[in-house]
Every structure is written in structure tokens, then in C-alpha cells.
Coordinates of C-alpha atoms and ligand atoms in Angstrom, one line a residue:
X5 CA -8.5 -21.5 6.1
X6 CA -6.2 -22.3 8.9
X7 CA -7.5 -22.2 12.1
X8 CA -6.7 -18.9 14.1
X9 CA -4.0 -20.6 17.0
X10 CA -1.8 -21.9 13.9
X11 CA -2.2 -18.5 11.8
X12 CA -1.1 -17.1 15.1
X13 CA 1.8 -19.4 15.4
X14 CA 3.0 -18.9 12.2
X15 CA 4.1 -15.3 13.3
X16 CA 6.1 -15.0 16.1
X17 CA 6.4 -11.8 17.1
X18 CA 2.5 -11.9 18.1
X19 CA 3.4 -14.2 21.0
X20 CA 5.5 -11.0 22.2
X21 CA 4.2 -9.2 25.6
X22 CA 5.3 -5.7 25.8
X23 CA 5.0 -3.9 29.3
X24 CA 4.0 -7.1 30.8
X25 CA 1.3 -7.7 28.9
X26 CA 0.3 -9.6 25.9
X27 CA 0.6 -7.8 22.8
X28 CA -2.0 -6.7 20.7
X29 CA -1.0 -6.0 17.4
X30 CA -3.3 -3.1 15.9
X31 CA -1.2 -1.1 13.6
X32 CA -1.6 -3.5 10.4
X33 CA -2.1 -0.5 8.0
X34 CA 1.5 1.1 9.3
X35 CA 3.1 -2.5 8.5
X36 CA 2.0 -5.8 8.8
X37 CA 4.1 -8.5 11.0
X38 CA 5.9 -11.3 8.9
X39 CA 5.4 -15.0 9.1
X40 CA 8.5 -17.5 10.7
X41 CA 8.5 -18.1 6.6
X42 CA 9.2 -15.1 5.3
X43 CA 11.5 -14.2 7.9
X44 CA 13.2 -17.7 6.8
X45 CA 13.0 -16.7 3.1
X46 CA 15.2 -14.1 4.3
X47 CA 17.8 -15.6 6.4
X48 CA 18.4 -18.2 3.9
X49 CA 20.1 -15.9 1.5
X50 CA 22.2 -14.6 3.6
X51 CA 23.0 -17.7 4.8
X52 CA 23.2 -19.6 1.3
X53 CA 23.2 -17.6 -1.6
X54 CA 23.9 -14.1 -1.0
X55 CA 25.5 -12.5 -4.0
X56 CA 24.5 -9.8 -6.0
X57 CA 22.2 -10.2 -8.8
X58 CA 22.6 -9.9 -12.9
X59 CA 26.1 -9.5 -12.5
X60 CA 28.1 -12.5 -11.6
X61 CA 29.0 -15.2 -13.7
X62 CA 29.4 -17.7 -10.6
X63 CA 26.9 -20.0 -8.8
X64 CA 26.0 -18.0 -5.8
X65 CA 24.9 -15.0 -8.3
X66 CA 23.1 -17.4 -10.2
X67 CA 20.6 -18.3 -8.0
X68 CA 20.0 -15.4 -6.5
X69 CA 19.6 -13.7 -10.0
X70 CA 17.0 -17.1 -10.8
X71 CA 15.5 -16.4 -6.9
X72 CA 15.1 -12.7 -7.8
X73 CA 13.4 -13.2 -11.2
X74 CA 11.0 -15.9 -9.9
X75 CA 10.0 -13.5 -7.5
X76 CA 8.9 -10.9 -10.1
X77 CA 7.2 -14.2 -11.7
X78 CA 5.6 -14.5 -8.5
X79 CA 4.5 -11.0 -8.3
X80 CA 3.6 -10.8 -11.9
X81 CA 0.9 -13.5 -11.5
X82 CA -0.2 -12.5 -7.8
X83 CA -1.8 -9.1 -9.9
X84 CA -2.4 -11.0 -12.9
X85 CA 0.1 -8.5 -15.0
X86 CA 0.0 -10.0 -18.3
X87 CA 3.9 -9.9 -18.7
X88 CA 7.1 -9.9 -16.2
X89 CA 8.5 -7.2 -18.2
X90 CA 5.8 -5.3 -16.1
X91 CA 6.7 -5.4 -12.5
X92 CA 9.6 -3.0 -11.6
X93 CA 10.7 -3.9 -8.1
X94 CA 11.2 -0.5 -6.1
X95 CA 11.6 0.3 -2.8
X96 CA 7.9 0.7 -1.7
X97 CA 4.3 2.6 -2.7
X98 CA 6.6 5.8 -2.4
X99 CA 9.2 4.6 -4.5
X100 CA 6.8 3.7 -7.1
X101 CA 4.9 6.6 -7.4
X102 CA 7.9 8.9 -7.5
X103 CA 9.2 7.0 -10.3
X104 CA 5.8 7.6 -12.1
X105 CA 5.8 11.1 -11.2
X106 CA 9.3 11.7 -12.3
X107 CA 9.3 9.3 -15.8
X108 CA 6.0 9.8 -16.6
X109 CA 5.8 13.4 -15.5
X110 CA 8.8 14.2 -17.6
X111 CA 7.6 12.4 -20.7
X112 CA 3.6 13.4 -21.0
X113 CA 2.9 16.4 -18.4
X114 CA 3.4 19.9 -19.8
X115 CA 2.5 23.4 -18.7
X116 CA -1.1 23.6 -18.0
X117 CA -1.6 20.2 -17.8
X118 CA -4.1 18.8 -14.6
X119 CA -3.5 15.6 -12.7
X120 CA -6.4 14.5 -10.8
X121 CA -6.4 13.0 -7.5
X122 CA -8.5 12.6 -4.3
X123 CA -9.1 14.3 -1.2
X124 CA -8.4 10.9 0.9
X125 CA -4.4 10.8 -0.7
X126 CA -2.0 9.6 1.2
X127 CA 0.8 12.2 1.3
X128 CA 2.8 9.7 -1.0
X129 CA -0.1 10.4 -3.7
X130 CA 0.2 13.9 -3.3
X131 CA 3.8 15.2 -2.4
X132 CA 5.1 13.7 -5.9
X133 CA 2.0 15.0 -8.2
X134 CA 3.0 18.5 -6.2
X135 CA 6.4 18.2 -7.4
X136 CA 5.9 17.5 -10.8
X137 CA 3.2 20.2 -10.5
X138 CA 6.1 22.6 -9.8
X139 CA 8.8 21.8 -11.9
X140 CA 6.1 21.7 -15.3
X141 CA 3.8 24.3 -14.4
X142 CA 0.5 22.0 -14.4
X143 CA -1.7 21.7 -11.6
X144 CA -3.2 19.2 -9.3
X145 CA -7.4 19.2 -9.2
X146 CA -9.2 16.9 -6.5
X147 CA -11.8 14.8 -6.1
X148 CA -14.3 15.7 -3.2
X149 CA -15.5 13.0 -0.8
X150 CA -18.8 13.0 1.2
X151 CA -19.6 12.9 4.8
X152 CA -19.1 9.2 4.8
X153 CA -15.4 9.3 3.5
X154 CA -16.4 8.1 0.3
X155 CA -15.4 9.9 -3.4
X156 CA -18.6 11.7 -5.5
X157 CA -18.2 10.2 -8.4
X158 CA -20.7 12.8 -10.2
X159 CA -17.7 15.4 -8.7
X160 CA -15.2 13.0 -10.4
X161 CA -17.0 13.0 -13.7
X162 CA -16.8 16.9 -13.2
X163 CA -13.4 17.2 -12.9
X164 CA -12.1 15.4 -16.0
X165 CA -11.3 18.1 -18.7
X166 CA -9.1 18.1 -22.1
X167 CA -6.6 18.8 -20.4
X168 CA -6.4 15.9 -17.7
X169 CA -3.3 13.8 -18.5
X170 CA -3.4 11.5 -15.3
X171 CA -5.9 10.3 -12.7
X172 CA -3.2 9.0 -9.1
X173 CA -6.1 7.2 -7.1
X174 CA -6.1 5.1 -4.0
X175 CA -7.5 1.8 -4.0
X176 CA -8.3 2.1 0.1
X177 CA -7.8 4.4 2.2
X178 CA -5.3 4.5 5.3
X179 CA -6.6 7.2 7.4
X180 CA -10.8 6.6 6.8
X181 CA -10.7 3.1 5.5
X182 CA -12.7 4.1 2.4
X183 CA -12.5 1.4 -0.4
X184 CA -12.7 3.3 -3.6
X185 CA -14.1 2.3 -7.1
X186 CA -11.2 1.8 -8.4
X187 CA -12.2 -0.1 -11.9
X188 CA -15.3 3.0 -12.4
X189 CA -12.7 5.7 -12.2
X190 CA -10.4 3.7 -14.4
X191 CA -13.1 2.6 -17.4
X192 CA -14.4 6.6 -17.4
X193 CA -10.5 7.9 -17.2
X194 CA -10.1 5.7 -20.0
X195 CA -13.3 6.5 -21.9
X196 CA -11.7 9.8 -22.0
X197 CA -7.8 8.5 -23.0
X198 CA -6.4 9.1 -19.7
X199 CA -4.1 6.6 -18.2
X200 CA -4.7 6.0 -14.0
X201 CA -2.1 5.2 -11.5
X202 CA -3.8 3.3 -8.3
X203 CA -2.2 3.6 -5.0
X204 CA -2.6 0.2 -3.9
X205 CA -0.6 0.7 -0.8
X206 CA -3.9 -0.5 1.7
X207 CA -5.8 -2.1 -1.5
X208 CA -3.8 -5.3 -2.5
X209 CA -3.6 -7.4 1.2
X210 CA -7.2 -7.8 1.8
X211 CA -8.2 -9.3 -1.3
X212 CA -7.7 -10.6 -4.8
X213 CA -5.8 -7.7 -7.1
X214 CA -6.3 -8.3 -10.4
X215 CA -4.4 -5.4 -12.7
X216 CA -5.6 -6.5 -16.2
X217 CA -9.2 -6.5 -14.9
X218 CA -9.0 -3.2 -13.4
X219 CA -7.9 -1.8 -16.4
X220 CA -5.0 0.5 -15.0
X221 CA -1.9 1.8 -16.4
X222 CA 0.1 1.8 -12.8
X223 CA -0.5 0.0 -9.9
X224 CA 1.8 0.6 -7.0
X225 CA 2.1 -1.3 -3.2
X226 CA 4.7 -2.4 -0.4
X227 CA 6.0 -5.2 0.4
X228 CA 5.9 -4.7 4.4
X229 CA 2.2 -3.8 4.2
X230 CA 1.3 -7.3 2.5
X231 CA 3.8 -9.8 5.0
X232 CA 7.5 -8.8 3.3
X233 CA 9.9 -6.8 4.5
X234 CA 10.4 -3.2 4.4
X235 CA 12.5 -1.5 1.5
X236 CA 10.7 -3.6 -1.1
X237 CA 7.5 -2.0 -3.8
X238 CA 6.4 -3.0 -6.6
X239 CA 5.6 -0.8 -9.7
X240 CA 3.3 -2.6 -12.1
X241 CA 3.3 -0.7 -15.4
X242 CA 1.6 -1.4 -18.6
X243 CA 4.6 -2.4 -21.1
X244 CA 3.5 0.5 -24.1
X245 CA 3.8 3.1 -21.2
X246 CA 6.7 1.4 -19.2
X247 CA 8.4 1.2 -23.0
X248 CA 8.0 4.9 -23.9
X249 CA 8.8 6.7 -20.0
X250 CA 12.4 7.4 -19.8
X251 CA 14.3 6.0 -16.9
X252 CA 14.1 8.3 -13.7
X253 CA 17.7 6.7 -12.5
X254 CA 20.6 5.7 -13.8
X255 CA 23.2 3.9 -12.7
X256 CA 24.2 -0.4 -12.9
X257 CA 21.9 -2.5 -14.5
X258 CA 19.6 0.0 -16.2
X259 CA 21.9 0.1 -19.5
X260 CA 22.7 -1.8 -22.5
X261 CA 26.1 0.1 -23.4
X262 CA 28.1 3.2 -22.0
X263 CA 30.1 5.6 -23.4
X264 CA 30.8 9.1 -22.1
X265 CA 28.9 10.2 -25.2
X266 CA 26.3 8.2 -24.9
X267 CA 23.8 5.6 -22.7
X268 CA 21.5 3.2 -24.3
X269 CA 19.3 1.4 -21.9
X270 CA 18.5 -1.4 -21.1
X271 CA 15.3 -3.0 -21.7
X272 CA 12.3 -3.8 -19.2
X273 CA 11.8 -4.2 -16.8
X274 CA 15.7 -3.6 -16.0
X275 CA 15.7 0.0 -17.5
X276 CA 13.9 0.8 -14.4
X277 CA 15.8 -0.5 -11.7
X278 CA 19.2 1.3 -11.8
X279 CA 21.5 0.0 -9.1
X280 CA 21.5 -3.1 -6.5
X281 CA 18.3 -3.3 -5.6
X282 CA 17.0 -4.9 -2.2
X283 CA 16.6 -8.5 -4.0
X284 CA 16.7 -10.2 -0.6
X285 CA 13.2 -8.3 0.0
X286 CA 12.0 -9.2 -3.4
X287 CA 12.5 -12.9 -2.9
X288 CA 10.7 -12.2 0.8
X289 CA 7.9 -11.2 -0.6
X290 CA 7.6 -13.3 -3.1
X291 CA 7.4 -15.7 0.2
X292 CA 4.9 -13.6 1.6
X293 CA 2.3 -13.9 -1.5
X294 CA 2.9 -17.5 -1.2
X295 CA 1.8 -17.9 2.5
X296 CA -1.1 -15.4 2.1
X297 CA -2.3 -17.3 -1.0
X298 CA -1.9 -20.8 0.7
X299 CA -4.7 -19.1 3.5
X300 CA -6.5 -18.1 0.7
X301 CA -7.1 -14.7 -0.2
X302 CA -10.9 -15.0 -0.4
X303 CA -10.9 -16.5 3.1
X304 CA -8.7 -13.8 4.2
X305 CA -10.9 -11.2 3.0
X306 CA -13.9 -12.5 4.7
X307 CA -12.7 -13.1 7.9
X308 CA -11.1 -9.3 8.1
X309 CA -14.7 -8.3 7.3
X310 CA -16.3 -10.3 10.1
X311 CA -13.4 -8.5 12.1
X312 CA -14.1 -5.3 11.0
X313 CA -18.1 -5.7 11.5
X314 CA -17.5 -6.9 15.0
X315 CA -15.0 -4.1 16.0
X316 CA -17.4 -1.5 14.5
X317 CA -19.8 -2.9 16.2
X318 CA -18.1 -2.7 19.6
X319 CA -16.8 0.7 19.4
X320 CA -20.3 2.4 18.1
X321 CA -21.4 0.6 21.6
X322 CA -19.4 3.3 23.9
X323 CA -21.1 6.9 23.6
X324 CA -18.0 8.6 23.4
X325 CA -16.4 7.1 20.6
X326 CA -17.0 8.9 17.5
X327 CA -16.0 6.8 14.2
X328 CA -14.9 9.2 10.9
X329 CA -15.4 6.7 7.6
X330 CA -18.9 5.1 7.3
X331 CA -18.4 4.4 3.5
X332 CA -20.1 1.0 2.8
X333 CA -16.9 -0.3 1.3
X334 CA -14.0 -0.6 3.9
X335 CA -11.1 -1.9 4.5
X336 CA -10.7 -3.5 7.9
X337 CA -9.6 0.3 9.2
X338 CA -11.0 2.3 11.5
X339 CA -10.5 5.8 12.8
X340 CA -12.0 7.4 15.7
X341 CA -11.9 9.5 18.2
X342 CA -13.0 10.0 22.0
X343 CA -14.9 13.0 23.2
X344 CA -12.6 15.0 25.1
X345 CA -9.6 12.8 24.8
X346 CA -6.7 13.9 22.8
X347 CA -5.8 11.2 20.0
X348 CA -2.1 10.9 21.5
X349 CA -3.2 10.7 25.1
X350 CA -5.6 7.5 24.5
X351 CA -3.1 6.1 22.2
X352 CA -0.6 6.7 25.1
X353 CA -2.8 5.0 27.5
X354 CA -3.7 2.3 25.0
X355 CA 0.1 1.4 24.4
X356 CA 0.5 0.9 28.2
X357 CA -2.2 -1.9 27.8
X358 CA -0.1 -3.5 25.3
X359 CA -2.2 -2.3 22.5
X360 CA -0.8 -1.3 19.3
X361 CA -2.8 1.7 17.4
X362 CA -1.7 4.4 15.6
X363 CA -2.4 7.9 16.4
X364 CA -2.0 11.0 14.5
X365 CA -2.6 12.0 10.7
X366 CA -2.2 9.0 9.0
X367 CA -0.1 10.6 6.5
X368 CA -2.8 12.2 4.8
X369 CA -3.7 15.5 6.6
X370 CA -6.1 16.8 3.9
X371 CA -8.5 13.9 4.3
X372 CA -8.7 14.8 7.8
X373 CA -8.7 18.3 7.3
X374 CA -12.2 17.5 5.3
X375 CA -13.4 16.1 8.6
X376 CA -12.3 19.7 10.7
X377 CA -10.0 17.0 12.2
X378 CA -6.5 17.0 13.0
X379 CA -5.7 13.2 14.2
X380 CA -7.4 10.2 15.1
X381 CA -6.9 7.0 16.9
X382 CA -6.4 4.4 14.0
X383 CA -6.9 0.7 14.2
X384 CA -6.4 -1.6 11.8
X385 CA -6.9 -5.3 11.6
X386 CA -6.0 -8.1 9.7
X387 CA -6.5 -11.9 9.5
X388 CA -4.5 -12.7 12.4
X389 CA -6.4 -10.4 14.9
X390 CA -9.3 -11.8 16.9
X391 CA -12.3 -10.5 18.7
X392 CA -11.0 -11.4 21.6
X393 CA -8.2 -8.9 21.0
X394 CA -10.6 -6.1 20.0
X395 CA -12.7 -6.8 23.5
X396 CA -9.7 -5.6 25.4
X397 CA -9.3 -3.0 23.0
X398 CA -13.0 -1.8 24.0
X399 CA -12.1 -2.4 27.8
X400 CA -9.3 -0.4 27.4
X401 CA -11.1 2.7 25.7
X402 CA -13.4 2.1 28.5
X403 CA -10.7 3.0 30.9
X404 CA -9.0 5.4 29.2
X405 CA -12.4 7.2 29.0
X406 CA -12.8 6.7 32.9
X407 CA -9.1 8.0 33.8
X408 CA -10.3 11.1 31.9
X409 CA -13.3 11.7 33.6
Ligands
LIG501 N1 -0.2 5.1 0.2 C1 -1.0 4.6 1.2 C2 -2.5 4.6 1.0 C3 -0.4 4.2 2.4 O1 -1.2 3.8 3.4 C4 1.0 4.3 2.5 C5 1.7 3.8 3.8 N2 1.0 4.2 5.0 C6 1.7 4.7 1.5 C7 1.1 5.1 0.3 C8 3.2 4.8 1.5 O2 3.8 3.5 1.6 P1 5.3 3.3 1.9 O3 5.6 4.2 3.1 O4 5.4 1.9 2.2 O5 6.0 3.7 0.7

């Protein structure tokens, strides 16, 4: 791997100081920063091909519609989806699982029906499920998590009945960190012939992704949480499924023919993406995947670990920090919280020391809820954070403790 000045370098926002002070960039899991290339990527449609894609017949629309569709390529071999025809470009995690919830929901969920999801959801995997719940009469049933933050599977094994007709999982999650067994829960849902969507929203940027090997039907991420841009997601579906779902949109692009009588659609993975979509985002990530599989993903896994150990580490050092999430597989997140401190006031305090963290409910107030919690100070990490940076991260939950007392 690169060493850690020139990973550094290669994102320039991270030589930023904010209130006078160098900036410490600790809110990965919100969105991650982008590297000079991506942010090049970018620029250089707009400054050389711009035009909108599919539709022209001229030169400018033909390489961004080549640009666009070597992107999916990209994408389509970053997760190891067997065909192209799989990856439906969206505009985030959100996007994705809406268009599941909606296409899917409307083809296969009927009154009665259960759809089975965790109790560490973000509210993206829960709000659409909800929704659907509503407008077909079925139900949502959840899957407890211990003390450590971690799913029972026994509990899981429980849950599944006749009339499960999807399992919505997270790969990791966002508010505890938790890394869930993702490829169990997929080989017993399937055991049983139900198909699994995985949230891989905080899964697929610290690590290899591999879709085929997990097994599942849907597997849905952002581009700004993996070194893209923001209003870009990807929807991997398996093709039979993707094939039989009807559309959730329609609009440009999504059709074959149209007559007031009649629409026949296009075929994948076009049917899905009615409309212009943000193909200058699509063509930055597919930038992004490149530069984070040029450092290596195995490399960049490791190293978040060896972060993640060492900031654990450090914070379990000051009494008054108390850590929520001890599952043995984490992500590089941690949540916490100081005795007697509100989580806004330290974050507050924090920020004023140039410290990026996130504060609140992460999103998924029901996995707090399980911990009698209603925020916690979040920080995540990724490959270009140091320990350096997490030193004056404990310093400065040192102080904030001190103002307090
Ligand atoms: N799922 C998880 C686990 C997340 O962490 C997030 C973002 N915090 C989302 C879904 C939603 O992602 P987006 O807002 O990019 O659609």
C-alpha cells in the first residue's frame, strides 16, 4: 500500500484546517472525502464530453454513453455480478432499496405476507419495508440483537416462517459498527426459497464484496460512502428477479415503444433507470473503485482494522467513555458516549477542535432504542486516518470531559 503522507495527498480537502486548526476528518460512515482523481473524473466531463447519455447520435453523447457503460462494467466486476445487465445505477442505498421495495414489493408481497429485517436497520432499511407493509397489508418481523450489538442467529432461524417472502439485512452497521453474517443469513433464507436484499451501504468500502459468493438476490450501496460523489447507488439485482419486477418509474430510457395505449419496456438494466440519470457520478465512481482497488482492498481493510483496534483501545483507556457495539466483527465505527455529557455538547466541543464526528441517532433510532439510548457520539475511520489523528481525538474527549466537570 501507499504510504500514508501520499494517501493523504491524494485527497485534498484533508489538508483543510477549520477554526484554525487542522482538520480531522472523522465522519467516514456519513460520507467519505474524494480523491484529486475522482474529483478530476468529474471535471473532465464537464469540461470534455458532457452530453446526455443513450440519446444522441453525435460524438460528445457517444462517449459519455461508452464512459457511462464502462462504469457499470466497472461496478459489475468490483462485486463480481456475473452480468452488466445486473447493476442498475440509482441515486444511492436509499434509492436502491425503494426501488426494491416498490418493484419487488408490488410483484411478490401480498396481504399477510412478513418481511424480515433487523433491529440494527438503518432507517433506509426500514422506512421502505414500512411502506410497502402499508400499502399490502403484510408485516415487518425483526431480528433481535444481543448486548454486544450483534444479530442472534438462533432468533433469526426463529423468525423465518411460510410466509416470509423477503429477508432486507445490513451488511455493517452505521450506528454500532456491527458486521453481520451476511452469507449465513443468505444460504438459510435461501434454504428456505427466500430471496435477501443486503444493505451494503457501510459493508462494501472496507473490504472485498463479492455478490455471487454471498449468494444474494439484491445488494445495494452509495457511491459517496465508497470515494464517489453523492447522488449516485448502485442496485445489483440478480437478472431472473430484475427480469420479472416491473419497473418502479417510467419515463426516457426505460421503454422500447410508446403509444398512449400501450408501453413496452425496455430491457435491463435500462428498464430500471427511467430518466437522465446522474451519469457524471456513475463514471466518478467508477474512478473511485479504481483508486481504492489500486491501494488494494485487502490492504485497506487491514490497516482500518489496526485503526479501529488502536482507537478502541484508546477510548476504553478514559473511565468515562462508555462504548455501545463490542460484536467481534466491526467495521472501523465506533459509538460512544461520555458519562454525564450530552452527545451534542461533546460533539460541539469536539468540532471546535477541528474534529469531525457525528452525533445523534445515526439514522437508525431502534438500534439505539435496544441500547435505552437516544444518541451517541460516532466516529468512524477509514484508511486515510492515523493514530496520530485519534490521539487528539482522545485529548480532546479528555477536555471535553474536564470542561464538564
Ligand atoms: N444504510 C446504511 C447502513 C447507511 O449507513 C446509510 C447512510 N448513512 C444508508 C443506508 C443510506 O444511504 P444514502 O443516504 O447514501 O442513501
Amino acid at each position: 500500500m501507499k504510504d500514508i503522507k501520499s494517501i493523504r495527498n491524494d485527497f485534498p480537502i484533508l489538508q483543510k484546517e477549520v477554526y484554525g486548526r487542522k482538520l480531522i476528518y472523522l465522519d467516514n460512515a456519513a460520507t467519505t472525502q474524494k480523491p484529486q482523481c475522482v474529483i478530476d473524473a468529474i471535471n473532465n466531463i464537464y469540461l470534455n464530453f458532457n452530453a446526455n447519455v443513450h440519446r444522441g447520435v453525435h460524438a460528445l453523447s457517444d462517449m459519455a454513453s461508452e464512459e457511462y457503460e464502462k462504469a457499470r462494467e466497472k461496478v459489475r466486476s468490483f462485486i463480481n455480478a456475473a452480468k452488466k445487465e445486473e447493476i442498475i445505477f440509482t441515486s444511492g442505498t436509499t434509492g436502491s432499496i425503494n426501488a426494491v421495495a416498490f418493484s419487488f414489493g408490488e410483484k411478490y408481497i401480498k396481504r399477510g405476507d412478513e418481511i424480515l429485517i433487523s433491529h440494527i436497520e438503518h432507517h433506509s432499511n426500514i422506512v421502505p419495508w414500512q411502506m410497502l407493509c402499508q400499502r399490502k397489508g403484510a408485516k415487518i418481523k425483526v431480528i433481535p440483537v444481543d448486548d454486544s450489538g450483534q444479530i442472534i442467529f438462533e432468533e433469526y432461524l426463529k423468525l423465518i416462517t411460510d410466509k416470509t417472502k423477503l429477508v432486507a439485512i445490513t451488511q455493517a452497521s452505521n450506528a454500532l459498527g456491527t458486521e453481520v453474517p451476511v452469507k449465513e443469513i443468505t444460504e438459510e433464507a435461501h434454504r428456505h426459497g427466500i430471496p435477501v436484499l443486503i444493505d451494503g451501504a457501510q459493508g462494501i468500502q472496507h473490504g472485498t464484496t463479492d455478490v455471487r459468493d454471498i449468494g444474494c438476490d439484491f445488494y445495494a450501496f452509495s457511491g459517496h460512502k465508497i470515494y464517489g460523489s453523492a447522488g449516485i447507488g448502485v442496485l445489483y439485482g440478480k437478472e431472473k428477479l430484475l427480469e420479472e419486477m416491473p419497473p418502479y418509474q417510467g419515463g426516457g430510457d426505460m421503454i422500447k415503444n410508446v403509444t398512449f395505449e400501450k408501453t413496452t419496456y425496455n430491457d435491463l438494466p435500462f428498464k430500471f433507470e427511467a430518466g437522465t440519470t446522474n451519469f457524471p457520478a456513475a463514471i466518478g465512481l467508477a474512478r473511485a473503485l479504481d483508486y481504492i482497488s489500486e491501494l488494494g482492498l485487502k490492504d485497506i481493510s487491514s490497516r482500518e482494522q489496526k485503526l479501529l483496534n488502536y482507537a478502541t483501545e484508546k477510548l476504553q483507556g478514559i473511565d468515562e467513555v462508555q462504548i455501545i457495539g463490542n460484536a467481534a466483527l466491526k467495521i472501523p465505527v465506533i459509538s460512544f458516549n461520555i458519562k454525564g455529557i450530552h452527545h451534542y455538547d461533546a460533539g460541539m466541543i469536539l468540532d471546535k477542535l477541528g474534529i469531525a464526528v457525528r452525533t445523534g441517532n445515526h439514522c437508525a433510532q431502534p438500534a439505539l432504542e435496544r441500547f435505552g439510548l437516544v444518541g451517541t457520539i460516532r466516529v468512524s475511520l477509514c484508511f486515510y486516518n492515523t493514530t496520530e489523528e485519534i490521539d487528539i481525538l482522545a485529548d480532546g474527549i479528555k477536555k471535553v470531559i474536564e470542561m464538564f466537570a
